[in-house]
Amino acid sequence: MTAAVLSAATLFGAGPAVAAPAPIKLTSSSCPNEILQGQVSGCVTELQNLLNAHGAGLTADGEFGLKTLYAVREYQAATAIAVDGRVGPQTKSKLYTTAGSAPAPINLNSASCPADIVQGQKSGCVTELQRLLRHHGYAVEADGDFGPGTASAVRSFQSAHGLTADGSVGANTKRELYSTDELPPTGVDLRSAACPAEIVEGESGGCVATLQALLNGKGQHVDVDGGFGPLTLAAVKSFQSASGLVSDGRVGPATKAALYANIGGGGGNGAPAPIVLTSASCPNEIVKGQRSGCVTELQSLLNHHGADLAVDGEFGAMTDSAVRDFQAEKGLGVDGRVGPNTKAALYGVVTPPSSPPPGGGYAKMLDVAAAEVGTVAGSARANTYNSAVGVSLPTDEYAWCATFVSWVAKQTGATSYRNTYVVNWVTQARNGNYHLSVTTDPQPGDIVAFDWNGGDDYKAGNSHIGIVRSVSGGASFTTVEGNTSNPNTGSGSGVYIKNRGTNSGYDVLFIRVR
C-alpha cells in the first residue's frame, strides 16, 4: 500500500499546485474529536505546522498522508503518548503545550545553508541540524536556535565520529550527520508481543525507544535513542524505586504496567490493552469488524512483520488488507480471518516448508538484488522497497540499506525477518533466528554487515548492510548494496555494486540465509 501511494504521488505530482486549507485551531469545534489519516482540512494544516515546530519537516498541505502519520507517531512516542497515529484530545493538548516556533528544516547541503553553521545562528538550517542530532540520540530542542546546548551536542557528535570537536558544522560534520545507516526507532507498545517479556540492559530498537519515552513522561531524563545503556538502566531503577517496585533494572510486566499507568491514548480512549491471540480471551477466529485487545495484539504483530498499521484495536479495512498480505506471504489461505494457522505464523512457530517458497528462497537473493542495480534513491522504484518494512519516508530522506535487504528477502521468501536496523539483523543472525546464522565462508547471495567504526557492535549509528555478489578469495569480495554512493561518481545514493574487503579497517560480518 505504501509503495502504491508513493508511486501515485510521483505520477500525479506534476499537476498545478493547490493552496493548503487555512489552519484551524485543533481544539476548536470546527475540528473533529480525532484527526485521522486520510482527512484533508485546515485542521490538518494546523497539525502539520505544530509537528514542524518540533522538527518534523512536513509540507503543510492540509492532507493527512503517510508522512504526517509517521510524524504523529514519532511525536507520540517522544512525548509518552500511546502510539496510535490518531490525533485526539491528549495529542492535541500536548502539541499546544510543547509548541515552539522553529523555522522549517532546510537540508544542510543546500545553497540556502552556509558552508559552516556555527553557534549564534537562527535558521531552518539549524532546525535541520538539531533534527539530525536528535536522530543520533542527542537531547536537543529542535527550535532553530544554535545555542550552547546545540554547540555541546555538536562537539560531542564530532568527537564520537573522529572529527575535530570545534562545534562548527562544516562539510565533514554535515556528511557524518547524514551518513547514518539506521532509521530512528518508532514507538512499539511494550506490552505487545513485539517486545520481549523482560527488556534489559544491552537491548536496542523500537521497544527500548518507547521505554525511554515513557520514562521521560514519568519525570526521568534520558535520550530517546533506542539503546538500553547505563543511563537508561539508572532511569529504570530510579522509576522502579519511586513506584514501589523491585529496583532491578529489568522491565517486566509490573514495570511496564506502572509505566503505562495514567498515560492516555493518542486518540479518544486509546487502544485496548493487547491480549495474546492464543489465549482463551481471544476468539478462535479474529475477523474484520471486531474491536478488542486481541486486535491490538494482532496489529502489533503485523507491524512486527512489516505492516504499517495504527495500533488502535479496531479490525478495519487496512488491518484486513495487512492480514491478507501476511497470509499470502506465508503460503496460508488468504481469507482475512485470523485463525489458528495465521496466529501460529504471526508468532513465528510454523514449520518451514521443505522446499523453497515460490519466490525462490535464498538461492534467488543475489538475482533479485542484482536486478535492482542502478536504481536511484528517491525514485518511484526505490520507494517501493519501503513496502517491506512499512516505512513512509521516501528513500532519499532516510538511510535505507537494511530496508533494501528486507525487500530482497521479502521478494524471495528467503527469511521472514524484516528490519531497518543493521544491528538487529546482526543480532538475529548471532542468535540463529529466522533461518539466519553467522558464517565465515561467504557465498554469493549471503548478507554482509559492516561496522565502519569498528568495535563489532554494529550499532554506533555508522553501520551498513548489503548482499554478497562475488568472493574472489582472500580478503576481497563484491556486493550489491542499497543506500550507497555511485562508484563512478562517488556521489548520490542508490543500488550499486561495490568492491569490499575484510582487511580494510572496518568490521565485516557475513550472514547466511538458509
XYZ file of C-alpha atoms in Angstrom:
514
model
C 0.000 0.000 0.000
C 2.835 2.387 0.899
C 4.507 1.783 -2.424
C 1.269 2.325 -4.307
C 0.648 5.623 -2.583
C 4.181 6.823 -3.226
C 4.032 5.793 -6.868
C 0.728 7.569 -7.337
C 2.181 10.702 -5.790
C 5.084 10.507 -8.217
C 2.806 10.040 -11.209
C 0.337 12.737 -10.373
C 2.565 15.165 -8.507
C 3.222 17.303 -11.558
C -0.209 18.948 -11.585
C -0.858 22.551 -10.630
C -0.203 23.419 -7.008
C -3.254 23.732 -4.792
C -3.162 26.094 -1.828
C -3.330 24.392 1.558
C -6.501 24.954 3.597
C -6.121 27.756 6.122
C -5.033 26.487 9.568
C -7.789 25.852 12.120
C -7.023 25.502 15.820
C -7.218 21.795 16.678
C -9.266 22.358 19.821
C -11.966 24.391 18.060
C -15.415 22.982 17.313
C -14.535 23.066 13.608
C -12.102 20.150 14.065
C -13.216 16.563 14.764
C -12.513 14.933 18.111
C -9.956 12.741 16.360
C -7.941 13.824 13.319
C -7.036 10.735 11.281
C -5.088 9.643 8.237
C -6.954 10.396 5.013
C -8.521 13.666 6.173
C -7.958 16.930 4.290
C -8.719 20.170 6.123
C -7.379 23.260 7.826
C -7.186 21.174 10.999
C -4.572 19.016 9.280
C -2.693 22.142 8.133
C -2.569 23.286 11.754
C -1.436 19.817 12.875
C 1.376 19.823 10.315
C 2.519 23.292 11.406
C 2.636 22.140 15.040
C 4.572 19.000 14.128
C 7.003 21.107 12.106
C 7.610 23.215 15.208
C 9.112 20.011 16.618
C 11.320 19.413 13.586
C 9.079 17.106 11.528
C 9.877 18.813 8.206
C 6.429 18.248 6.648
C 4.875 20.110 3.746
C 1.897 21.857 5.357
C -0.595 20.978 2.613
C -3.578 20.060 4.792
C -3.520 16.407 3.686
C -3.094 13.747 6.391
C -0.970 11.315 4.398
C 1.719 8.780 5.256
C 4.413 11.340 6.129
C 2.066 13.098 8.529
C 1.067 9.761 10.078
C 4.735 8.898 10.602
C 5.406 12.298 12.188
C 2.401 11.953 14.526
C 3.603 8.563 15.719
C 7.152 9.834 16.245
C 5.812 12.761 18.280
C 3.581 10.493 20.364
C 6.495 8.156 21.096
C 8.734 11.064 22.092
C 6.136 12.511 24.471
C 4.953 9.282 26.134
C 1.531 9.133 24.474
C 0.205 5.792 23.232
C 1.459 5.492 19.653
C -1.647 5.036 17.513
C -1.351 7.843 14.940
C -4.742 9.258 15.987
C -4.719 12.934 16.968
C -7.229 13.066 19.798
C -7.610 15.325 22.842
C -4.384 14.349 24.591
C -2.182 14.623 21.497
C -3.770 17.989 20.643
C -3.206 19.293 24.163
C 0.398 18.100 24.197
C 1.126 19.690 20.824
C -0.006 23.096 22.076
C 1.645 22.718 25.481
C 5.032 21.971 23.925
C 4.648 24.052 20.771
C 7.617 26.048 19.585
C 8.209 28.347 16.653
C 11.093 26.653 14.884
C 11.827 27.604 11.262
C 11.109 24.802 8.784
C 14.131 22.476 8.336
C 16.447 23.114 5.371
C 18.850 20.483 4.020
C 22.324 21.335 5.320
C 23.901 20.708 1.913
C 21.605 23.124 0.072
C 22.705 26.540 -1.157
C 20.418 28.094 1.471
C 22.724 26.958 4.288
C 26.175 28.456 4.985
C 29.325 26.390 4.494
C 29.826 26.452 8.255
C 26.883 26.549 10.658
C 28.015 27.971 13.983
C 26.732 28.938 17.399
C 24.545 32.046 17.428
C 22.789 31.376 14.128
C 18.995 31.019 13.892
C 17.502 29.417 10.792
C 15.917 26.374 9.212
C 19.451 25.064 8.709
C 19.823 24.967 12.492
C 16.426 23.246 12.833
C 17.661 20.558 10.419
C 20.950 20.274 12.331
C 19.061 19.777 15.575
C 16.714 17.255 13.958
C 19.727 15.232 12.804
C 21.371 15.442 16.225
C 18.181 14.120 17.802
C 18.227 11.323 15.221
C 21.678 10.400 16.553
C 20.419 10.386 20.138
C 21.387 13.875 21.388
C 18.768 15.572 23.578
C 18.487 18.988 21.911
C 15.344 21.005 21.230
C 14.632 21.479 17.514
C 13.946 25.219 17.849
C 16.195 26.587 15.081
C 18.393 28.422 17.591
C 22.068 27.353 17.701
C 22.666 27.895 21.406
C 25.149 26.415 23.922
C 23.204 23.137 24.237
C 23.324 22.533 20.495
C 27.007 23.502 20.395
C 27.770 20.987 23.130
C 25.877 18.258 21.249
C 27.741 19.088 18.027
C 31.134 18.815 19.754
C 30.112 15.523 21.347
C 28.958 14.191 17.971
C 32.183 15.315 16.305
C 34.322 13.670 18.977
C 32.362 10.395 18.693
C 32.910 10.332 14.912
C 36.614 11.180 14.885
C 36.147 14.780 13.734
C 37.688 17.972 15.074
C 35.452 18.865 18.009
C 35.219 22.598 17.314
C 31.411 22.972 17.326
C 31.434 24.306 13.764
C 29.240 22.312 11.372
C 31.180 22.190 8.125
C 31.318 19.758 5.209
C 32.762 16.811 7.159
C 30.305 17.136 10.029
C 27.366 17.502 7.629
C 28.425 14.355 5.809
C 28.621 12.366 9.053
C 25.251 13.679 10.210
C 23.625 12.345 7.046
C 25.681 9.132 6.838
C 23.769 7.049 9.388
C 22.534 3.695 8.150
C 19.845 3.464 10.784
C 16.204 4.509 10.858
C 15.004 6.176 14.054
C 13.102 3.717 16.235
C 9.335 4.029 16.080
C 7.135 3.526 19.084
C 6.099 -0.027 19.933
C 3.728 -0.908 22.763
C 5.915 -2.531 25.440
C 3.052 -4.861 26.387
C 2.697 -6.268 22.869
C 4.243 -9.497 21.592
C 6.643 -7.395 19.512
C 8.641 -6.688 22.715
C 10.397 -9.203 24.997
C 8.710 -10.203 28.245
C 11.623 -8.509 30.013
C 13.558 -5.642 28.438
C 17.075 -5.476 29.865
C 20.334 -3.564 29.513
C 22.106 -4.169 26.205
C 18.981 -4.391 24.049
C 18.140 -1.892 21.309
C 15.318 -0.988 18.943
C 11.771 0.350 18.990
C 10.833 -1.296 22.303
C 13.722 0.469 24.037
C 12.816 3.772 22.344
C 9.270 3.538 23.697
C 10.634 2.617 27.135
C 12.813 5.729 27.112
C 9.907 7.934 26.005
C 7.708 6.553 28.775
C 10.453 7.058 31.363
C 10.742 10.702 30.310
C 6.975 11.016 30.643
C 7.394 9.867 34.257
C 9.994 12.516 35.093
C 13.225 10.804 34.051
C 15.642 12.385 31.568
C 17.181 10.019 29.006
C 17.868 10.300 25.295
C 15.276 8.504 23.155
C 17.920 6.728 21.064
C 16.696 3.123 21.161
C 19.773 1.868 23.042
C 19.416 0.419 26.574
C 22.668 1.656 28.106
C 23.807 2.608 31.631
C 21.819 5.881 31.722
C 18.591 4.122 30.736
C 19.332 1.414 33.315
C 19.751 4.062 36.030
C 16.481 5.731 34.952
C 14.615 2.394 35.075
C 15.914 1.663 38.580
C 15.009 5.179 39.746
C 11.481 4.817 38.341
C 11.062 1.368 39.895
C 12.189 2.633 43.289
C 9.820 5.621 43.123
C 6.948 3.303 42.114
C 7.482 0.832 44.953
C 8.765 -1.887 42.626
C 11.844 -4.094 42.902
C 14.666 -1.848 41.639
C 16.475 -4.409 39.472
C 16.564 -2.520 36.148
C 14.624 -5.280 34.379
C 11.492 -4.042 32.603
C 8.988 -6.842 33.101
C 5.160 -6.872 33.327
C 4.929 -4.932 36.617
C 7.266 -2.167 35.448
C 5.516 -1.958 32.062
C 2.126 -1.626 33.775
C 3.454 1.161 36.003
C 4.953 2.988 33.017
C 1.609 2.968 31.202
C -0.405 3.952 34.276
C -2.143 7.310 33.703
C -0.792 7.568 30.151
C -3.749 8.283 27.891
C -4.208 7.248 24.302
C -3.300 9.416 21.332
C -6.923 9.205 20.254
C -10.147 9.273 22.236
C -9.815 6.313 24.594
C -6.608 4.767 23.233
C -6.232 1.197 22.056
C -7.456 -1.695 24.233
C -4.604 -3.403 26.089
C -3.112 -6.217 23.966
C -4.165 -9.835 24.634
C -2.178 -12.850 23.444
C -4.008 -14.253 20.410
C -3.757 -17.864 21.546
C -5.266 -17.165 24.974
C -8.797 -18.159 25.964
C -9.736 -14.466 25.955
C -9.478 -14.283 22.141
C -11.950 -15.965 19.766
C -10.860 -18.895 17.628
C -11.087 -16.607 14.600
C -10.478 -12.854 14.770
C -12.289 -11.162 11.903
C -12.977 -7.774 10.370
C -15.293 -5.571 12.425
C -14.064 -6.659 15.848
C -12.553 -4.236 18.372
C -10.598 -5.685 21.278
C -7.211 -6.207 22.863
C -6.875 -9.255 20.599
C -6.963 -6.893 17.608
C -4.418 -4.595 19.322
C -2.103 -7.605 19.640
C -2.801 -8.630 16.042
C -1.902 -5.168 14.723
C 1.320 -5.056 16.749
C 2.325 -8.458 15.376
C 1.511 -7.437 11.794
C 3.649 -4.303 12.222
C 6.453 -6.524 13.522
C 6.207 -8.383 10.205
C 6.410 -5.178 8.135
C 2.894 -3.701 8.072
C 2.270 -0.017 8.848
C -0.948 -0.035 10.861
C -2.321 2.250 13.534
C -2.419 0.103 16.664
C -5.941 1.096 17.686
C -7.589 -2.278 18.378
C -10.059 -1.877 15.502
C -10.119 -4.556 12.786
C -10.869 -2.325 9.807
C -10.102 -2.381 6.095
C -6.370 -1.659 6.459
C -5.917 -4.392 9.064
C -7.863 -6.780 6.829
C -5.559 -5.935 3.913
C -2.454 -6.425 6.078
C -3.741 -9.818 7.275
C -4.324 -10.949 3.691
C -0.833 -9.767 2.634
C 0.681 -11.670 5.549
C -1.292 -14.825 4.744
C -0.213 -14.692 1.097
C 3.422 -14.212 2.110
C 3.270 -17.223 4.457
C 1.501 -19.505 1.978
C -1.680 -19.623 4.078
C -5.282 -19.470 2.888
C -5.930 -15.800 2.046
C -9.294 -15.122 3.675
C -8.556 -12.269 6.114
C -9.650 -14.440 9.045
C -7.075 -14.820 11.818
C -7.469 -18.446 12.869
C -5.024 -20.928 14.457
C -2.660 -21.189 11.466
C -2.400 -17.422 10.987
C -1.891 -16.893 14.730
C 0.884 -19.504 14.760
C 2.581 -17.861 11.777
C 2.365 -14.421 13.402
C 4.180 -15.755 16.453
C 6.749 -17.458 14.204
C 6.177 -21.044 15.291
C 5.250 -22.597 11.970
C 7.327 -25.419 10.454
C 9.175 -24.035 7.408
C 8.332 -25.658 4.072
C 10.696 -28.414 2.918
C 11.166 -26.790 -0.484
C 11.956 -23.139 -1.327
C 8.877 -20.859 -1.397
C 7.521 -19.505 -4.698
C 9.963 -16.595 -4.645
C 12.944 -18.915 -4.933
C 14.256 -18.693 -1.373
C 17.870 -17.912 -0.516
C 19.068 -19.143 -3.931
C 17.450 -16.104 -5.563
C 18.717 -13.432 -3.139
C 21.531 -12.302 -5.441
C 19.437 -12.482 -8.619
C 16.758 -10.229 -7.148
C 19.278 -7.787 -5.672
C 21.404 -7.584 -8.844
C 18.347 -6.780 -10.963
C 17.936 -3.547 -8.961
C 21.447 -2.168 -9.651
C 21.233 1.425 -10.886
C 18.025 2.260 -9.007
C 18.397 5.784 -7.596
C 17.270 6.869 -4.114
C 14.000 8.779 -4.143
C 12.836 7.251 -7.424
C 9.447 5.570 -7.645
C 11.192 2.202 -7.932
C 13.398 2.748 -4.878
C 10.436 3.890 -2.834
C 8.690 0.565 -3.457
C 11.335 -1.054 -1.229
C 9.634 0.646 1.745
C 6.695 -1.755 1.427
C 8.800 -4.488 3.048
C 9.124 -2.611 6.335
C 6.162 -0.217 6.393
C 8.247 2.963 6.235
C 6.516 6.036 4.813
C 9.558 8.223 4.124
C 10.921 8.392 0.559
C 14.274 6.649 0.218
C 16.096 9.924 -0.352
C 15.085 11.059 3.151
C 16.484 8.248 5.308
C 19.174 5.563 5.334
C 17.588 2.553 3.650
C 20.321 -0.085 3.225
C 18.580 -2.543 5.594
C 15.225 -1.724 4.002
C 16.655 -2.888 0.659
C 17.885 -6.158 2.208
C 14.446 -6.625 3.814
C 12.778 -6.087 0.437
C 15.042 -8.638 -1.271
C 14.249 -11.133 1.483
C 10.530 -10.500 1.070
C 10.644 -10.927 -2.720
C 12.399 -14.267 -2.444
C 10.806 -15.601 0.742
C 14.297 -16.479 1.965
C 13.512 -15.331 5.506
C 10.516 -13.739 7.204
C 12.744 -11.241 9.008
C 12.340 -7.549 8.098
C 14.096 -4.710 9.894
C 15.518 -1.257 9.199
C 18.383 -1.647 11.702
C 21.689 -3.262 10.774
C 22.344 -4.187 14.412
C 19.067 -6.124 14.573
C 19.982 -8.207 11.502
C 23.303 -8.976 13.166
C 21.634 -9.857 16.482
C 19.135 -12.224 14.859
C 21.927 -13.956 12.899
C 24.075 -14.347 16.011
C 21.083 -15.832 17.836
C 20.253 -18.182 14.965
C 16.727 -16.830 14.462
C 14.595 -16.539 11.285
C 16.824 -19.002 9.367
C 19.747 -16.587 9.769
C 23.207 -17.537 11.028
C 26.755 -16.173 11.024
C 29.182 -17.734 8.543
C 32.921 -17.432 7.919
C 32.573 -18.952 4.440
C 30.703 -16.282 2.457
C 28.915 -17.239 -0.752
C 27.040 -15.191 -3.363
C 23.591 -14.333 -2.017
C 24.687 -14.145 1.616
C 24.085 -10.919 3.556
C 27.048 -8.864 4.767
C 27.055 -6.251 7.535
C 29.675 -3.537 8.002
C 30.642 -1.653 11.160
C 32.570 1.342 9.842
C 33.609 2.427 13.350
C 34.906 -0.983 14.410
C 34.075 -2.453 17.782
C 31.973 -5.242 16.241
C 28.702 -3.962 17.761
C 27.113 -2.581 14.565
C 25.042 -0.057 16.498
C 27.085 3.130 16.692
C 24.949 4.766 14.009
C 27.611 4.175 11.359
C 26.868 0.677 10.073
C 25.768 -0.691 6.715
C 24.435 -3.875 5.088
C 24.234 -5.441 1.619
C 24.199 -8.693 -0.400
C 27.371 -10.611 -1.356
C 27.824 -10.695 -5.151
C 31.121 -12.492 -5.586
C 34.031 -13.749 -3.499
C 37.412 -13.745 -5.192
C 39.311 -15.468 -2.407
C 41.459 -13.921 0.247
C 40.063 -10.745 1.720
C 38.241 -9.297 -1.314
C 34.595 -9.559 -2.304
C 31.941 -7.545 -4.155
C 28.461 -6.622 -3.046
C 25.110 -5.268 -4.171
C 24.104 -2.533 -1.733
C 21.237 -0.105 -1.308
C 21.766 3.414 0.069
C 25.326 3.554 -1.217
C 27.146 6.092 -3.393
C 27.564 5.705 -7.141
C 31.019 4.085 -7.583
C 31.582 6.027 -10.818
C 30.926 9.477 -9.385
C 31.376 8.971 -5.629
C 28.125 10.856 -5.035
C 24.412 10.258 -4.952
C 22.692 7.277 -3.381
C 21.168 4.164 -4.903
C 21.640 0.446 -5.514
C 25.184 -0.178 -6.777
C 27.921 -2.818 -6.923
C 30.823 -2.153 -4.542
C 34.272 -3.649 -4.002
C 34.780 -4.500 -0.335
C 37.341 -6.274 1.829
C 37.769 -7.902 5.211
C 41.033 -6.104 5.986
C 40.065 -2.546 5.100
C 39.896 -1.043 8.587
C 36.258 -1.820 9.347
C 34.459 -4.845 10.809
C 32.636 -7.272 8.496
C 30.124 -9.976 9.429
C 28.657 -12.440 6.919
C 25.116 -13.729 7.430
C 23.906 -16.995 5.903
C 20.215 -17.185 4.957
C 19.061 -20.832 4.888
